[in-house]
Short mmCIF file of C-alpha atoms in Angstrom, two decimals:
data_model
loop_
_atom_site.label_atom_id
_atom_site.label_comp_id
_atom_site.label_asym_id
_atom_site.label_seq_id
_atom_site.Cartn_x
_atom_site.Cartn_y
_atom_site.Cartn_z
CA MET O 1490 0.00 0.00 0.00
CA THR O 1491 1.40 3.40 -1.03
CA THR O 1492 1.85 5.93 1.77
CA ARG O 1493 -0.06 9.12 1.13
CA THR O 1494 1.82 12.40 1.50
CA ALA O 1495 0.81 15.87 2.62
CA ILE O 1496 2.97 18.97 2.12
CA VAL O 1497 2.21 21.86 4.45
CA ASP O 1498 3.46 25.44 4.50
CA LEU O 1499 4.28 26.95 7.90
CA ASP O 1500 3.86 30.73 7.86
CA GLY O 1501 0.20 31.66 7.61
CA VAL O 1502 -0.81 28.00 7.87
CA LEU O 1503 0.53 26.75 11.21
CA TYR O 1504 1.55 30.17 12.55
CA ALA O 1505 -0.54 33.28 11.86
CA ALA O 1506 2.45 35.45 10.91
CA ASP O 1507 5.89 35.17 9.31
CA THR O 1508 8.19 33.33 11.72
CA PHE O 1509 11.50 34.59 10.34
CA ALA O 1510 10.17 38.14 10.01
CA THR O 1511 9.25 37.94 13.69
CA LEU O 1512 12.86 37.07 14.49
CA ALA O 1513 14.16 39.86 12.25
CA ILE O 1514 11.88 42.46 13.87
CA HIS O 1515 13.11 41.30 17.28
CA ARG O 1516 16.70 41.95 16.17
CA TYR O 1517 15.95 45.37 14.66
CA ARG O 1518 14.14 46.53 17.79
CA ARG O 1519 17.21 45.71 19.85
CA SER O 1520 19.68 47.26 17.44
CA PRO O 1521 18.77 50.83 16.43
CA GLY O 1522 22.02 51.18 14.50
CA ARG O 1523 21.18 48.16 12.38
CA ALA O 1524 17.68 49.54 11.75
CA LEU O 1525 19.10 52.93 10.72
CA ALA O 1526 21.49 51.27 8.28
CA VAL O 1527 18.54 49.56 6.60
CA ALA O 1528 16.55 52.80 6.60
CA ALA O 1529 19.30 54.41 4.51
CA SER O 1530 18.42 52.08 1.65
CA ALA O 1531 14.67 52.55 2.08
CA PRO O 1532 14.10 54.43 -1.23
CA ARG O 1533 15.74 51.63 -3.23
CA LEU O 1534 13.83 48.97 -1.32
CA ALA O 1535 10.56 50.86 -1.75
CA TRP O 1536 11.12 51.01 -5.52
CA ALA O 1537 11.73 47.25 -5.64
CA TRP O 1538 8.67 46.59 -3.49
CA ARG O 1539 6.44 48.11 -6.18
CA HIS O 1540 7.42 45.25 -8.50
CA GLU O 1541 5.74 42.04 -7.30
CA HIS O 1542 8.44 39.73 -8.66
CA LEU O 1543 11.10 41.61 -6.66
CA ARG O 1544 9.29 41.49 -3.32
CA PRO O 1545 10.71 38.13 -2.17
CA GLY O 1546 14.20 39.55 -2.67
CA VAL O 1547 13.37 42.65 -0.62
CA LEU O 1548 12.04 40.55 2.23
CA ARG O 1549 15.04 38.24 2.05
CA ARG O 1550 17.43 41.18 2.19
CA LEU O 1551 15.70 42.79 5.18
CA ALA O 1552 15.56 39.50 7.05
CA THR O 1553 19.16 38.46 6.49
CA ARG O 1554 20.50 41.93 7.35
CA ALA O 1555 18.85 41.57 10.74
CA VAL O 1556 21.06 38.62 11.68
CA ALA O 1557 24.24 39.40 9.73
CA GLY O 1558 27.34 39.05 11.88
CA MET O 1559 25.83 36.66 14.44
CA GLU O 1560 27.73 33.55 15.41
CA GLN O 1561 25.87 30.36 14.52
CA SER O 1562 25.51 29.33 18.17
CA ALA O 1563 24.09 32.72 19.14
CA TYR O 1564 21.64 32.65 16.25
CA ASP O 1565 20.50 29.10 17.08
CA ALA O 1566 19.91 30.06 20.72
CA LEU O 1567 17.87 33.10 19.69
CA ALA O 1568 15.86 31.06 17.18
CA ARG O 1569 15.01 28.46 19.82
CA GLN O 1570 14.06 31.13 22.36
CA LEU O 1571 11.75 32.99 19.99
CA ALA O 1572 10.24 29.77 18.62
CA LYS O 1573 9.36 28.78 22.18
CA GLU O 1574 7.60 32.12 22.66
CA MET O 1575 5.77 31.77 19.34
CA ALA O 1576 4.58 28.29 20.31
CA ARG O 1577 3.00 29.75 23.46
CA SER O 1578 1.36 32.66 21.66
CA ALA O 1579 -2.16 33.22 20.34
CA ARG O 1580 -0.80 33.00 16.78
CA VAL O 1581 -0.55 29.21 16.77
CA VAL O 1582 -3.03 27.87 14.22
CA TRP O 1583 -4.36 24.96 16.27
CA ASP O 1584 -6.88 23.95 13.60
CA GLY O 1585 -3.94 23.18 11.31
CA VAL O 1586 -2.02 21.42 14.05
CA SER O 1587 -5.05 19.19 14.66
CA VAL O 1588 -5.34 18.33 10.96
CA LEU O 1589 -1.67 17.38 10.75
CA ARG O 1590 -1.90 15.21 13.85
CA GLY O 1591 -4.88 13.46 12.31
CA LEU O 1592 -3.00 12.81 9.09
CA ARG O 1593 -0.03 11.41 11.00
CA ASP O 1594 -2.30 9.17 13.06
CA ALA O 1595 -3.87 7.91 9.81
CA GLY O 1596 -0.45 6.86 8.50
CA TRP O 1597 0.26 9.79 6.17
CA ARG O 1598 3.73 11.12 5.51
CA VAL O 1599 3.55 14.78 6.57
CA ILE O 1600 6.23 17.27 5.50
CA VAL O 1601 6.31 20.92 6.48
CA ALA O 1602 7.93 22.82 3.59
CA THR O 1603 8.74 26.38 4.55
CA ALA O 1604 10.83 29.35 3.49
CA SER O 1605 11.53 30.00 7.17
CA GLU O 1606 14.92 29.08 8.60
CA HIS O 1607 15.43 25.47 9.67
CA GLU O 1608 16.42 25.90 13.34
CA LEU O 1609 13.59 28.36 13.94
CA ALA O 1610 10.99 26.22 12.16
CA SER O 1611 12.17 23.01 13.85
CA ALA O 1612 11.99 24.55 17.32
CA TYR O 1613 8.53 25.95 16.61
CA LEU O 1614 7.22 22.58 15.43
CA ARG O 1615 8.59 20.95 18.59
CA GLY O 1616 6.88 23.62 20.65
CA ILE O 1617 3.46 22.89 19.18
CA GLY O 1618 3.85 19.12 19.39
CA LEU O 1619 4.61 18.45 15.72
CA ASP O 1620 8.19 17.27 16.11
CA ALA O 1621 7.24 13.94 14.46
CA VAL O 1622 6.59 15.57 11.07
CA GLU O 1623 9.38 16.00 8.53
CA LEU O 1624 10.78 19.44 7.79
CA VAL O 1625 12.19 20.96 4.61
CA ALA O 1626 13.26 24.53 5.32
CA SER O 1627 15.72 27.29 4.41
CA HIS O 1628 19.32 27.14 5.64
CA LEU O 1629 21.06 30.28 6.81
CA ASP O 1630 24.64 31.43 7.30
CA PRO O 1631 23.99 34.11 9.93
CA THR O 1632 27.58 35.31 10.12
CA ALA O 1633 27.58 36.11 6.40
CA GLY O 1634 23.97 37.25 6.53
CA ARG O 1635 22.77 35.10 3.65
CA PHE O 1636 20.67 32.05 2.93
CA VAL O 1637 22.64 29.02 1.78
CA VAL O 1638 19.31 27.57 0.66
CA HIS O 1639 16.25 29.80 0.40
CA ASN O 1640 13.37 27.34 0.31
CA HIS O 1641 10.91 29.56 -1.55
CA GLY O 1642 8.72 29.08 -4.64
CA THR O 1643 10.03 26.50 -7.07
CA GLU O 1644 12.95 25.78 -4.73
CA LYS O 1645 10.51 24.02 -2.39
CA VAL O 1646 9.73 21.47 -5.09
CA ARG O 1647 13.44 20.95 -5.76
CA GLN O 1648 14.26 20.52 -2.05
CA LEU O 1649 11.38 18.08 -1.63
CA GLU O 1650 12.72 16.05 -4.52
CA LEU O 1651 16.16 16.02 -2.87
CA ALA O 1652 14.44 14.73 0.28
CA GLY O 1653 12.99 11.86 -1.73
CA CYS O 1654 9.50 13.26 -2.18
CA THR O 1655 8.48 13.49 -5.82
CA ARG O 1656 4.70 13.32 -5.50
CA TRP O 1657 2.13 14.37 -2.93
CA ASP O 1658 -1.57 13.95 -2.47
CA LEU O 1659 -2.28 17.07 -0.43
CA ALA O 1660 -0.74 20.55 -0.30
CA TYR O 1661 -1.75 23.25 2.17
CA THR O 1662 -0.65 26.88 1.77
CA ASP O 1663 -1.91 30.43 2.07
CA SER O 1664 0.36 31.93 -0.60
CA LEU O 1665 0.53 32.19 -4.38
CA SER O 1666 4.30 31.78 -4.08
CA ASP O 1667 3.50 28.12 -3.40
CA LEU O 1668 1.72 27.57 -6.70
CA PRO O 1669 4.44 25.04 -7.67
CA LEU O 1670 3.50 23.00 -4.58
CA LEU O 1671 -0.19 23.23 -5.38
CA ALA O 1672 0.40 22.30 -9.02
CA HIS O 1673 2.06 19.03 -7.96
CA ALA O 1674 -0.74 18.10 -5.55
CA THR O 1675 -3.66 15.81 -6.30
CA ARG O 1676 -5.67 17.94 -3.88
CA PRO O 1677 -4.48 21.58 -3.62
CA VAL O 1678 -5.80 23.43 -0.56
CA LEU O 1679 -5.67 27.15 0.26
CA VAL O 1680 -5.82 28.12 3.91
CA ASN O 1681 -7.86 31.19 4.88
CA ALA O 1682 -7.86 32.46 1.30
CA ASN O 1683 -10.14 35.31 0.26
CA SER O 1684 -12.04 35.19 -3.02
CA THR O 1685 -9.37 37.16 -4.89
CA LEU O 1686 -6.56 34.82 -3.87
CA ALA O 1687 -8.66 31.75 -4.62
CA ARG O 1688 -9.55 33.09 -8.07
CA LYS O 1689 -5.93 33.91 -8.91
CA ALA O 1690 -4.84 30.44 -7.83
CA ALA O 1691 -7.60 28.81 -9.90
CA ASP O 1692 -6.65 30.84 -12.96
CA ARG O 1693 -3.00 29.78 -12.72
CA LEU O 1694 -3.62 26.17 -11.75
CA GLY O 1695 -6.44 25.53 -14.16
CA ILE O 1696 -8.52 23.93 -11.38
CA GLU O 1697 -10.41 25.22 -8.34
CA PRO O 1698 -8.39 24.67 -5.17
CA GLU O 1699 -10.21 23.74 -2.01
CA VAL O 1700 -10.40 26.52 0.60
CA VAL O 1701 -10.35 25.83 4.34
CA LEU O 1702 -10.69 28.23 7.26
CA TRP O 1703 -8.31 27.58 10.16
CA SER O 1704 -8.25 29.61 13.37
CA ALA O 1705 -5.37 30.63 15.61
CA GLY O 1706 -5.60 31.01 19.37
CA ARG O 1707 -4.28 29.87 22.71
CA SER O 1708 -3.41 26.22 23.33
CA ARG O 1709 -6.38 23.87 23.46
#
């Protein structure tokens, strides 16, 4: 019997915000000099932000600048600390956690595929009781302030293939950047999508994705 597989995004699906952006904001708030240095390039970043295809690069640049110069051990400790706080917050999407637990109990292979950084994502999943699921995430060199692997868009499909996953039955996401994931799924599912997002996804996929509504809140 073939094991069924579900691929699940993290940000916006299992956590009602961007996990790595949360870490970056934490760093900027504690380093005014770092924030001022980024502000100096604000006009250039604002110009790039107006072009949708450049937005991932803007976000990546802002996020990696926040941690540039950190030793790996210091970054890992911070990631674990903040992930623990996130896992205790009202932003945990417990509806999604429950669905993933149900899939695991039913014998599914469940993989969280996220653009967030691996140590941060792994610690968050442990914190919400999903340490048994597999994880495919971005890998960061904090000292250099750059992603070694940025697991975003089509890169998610490539990284899943490297992890030995070439087909999947279910894909859950809240973002059009994950259209490659949805396109490879027998059953594509959008989480908390409005009508505009659902229509755009349908137009690009050629089929109507399922839409589910999942709520965040305190631990149940």
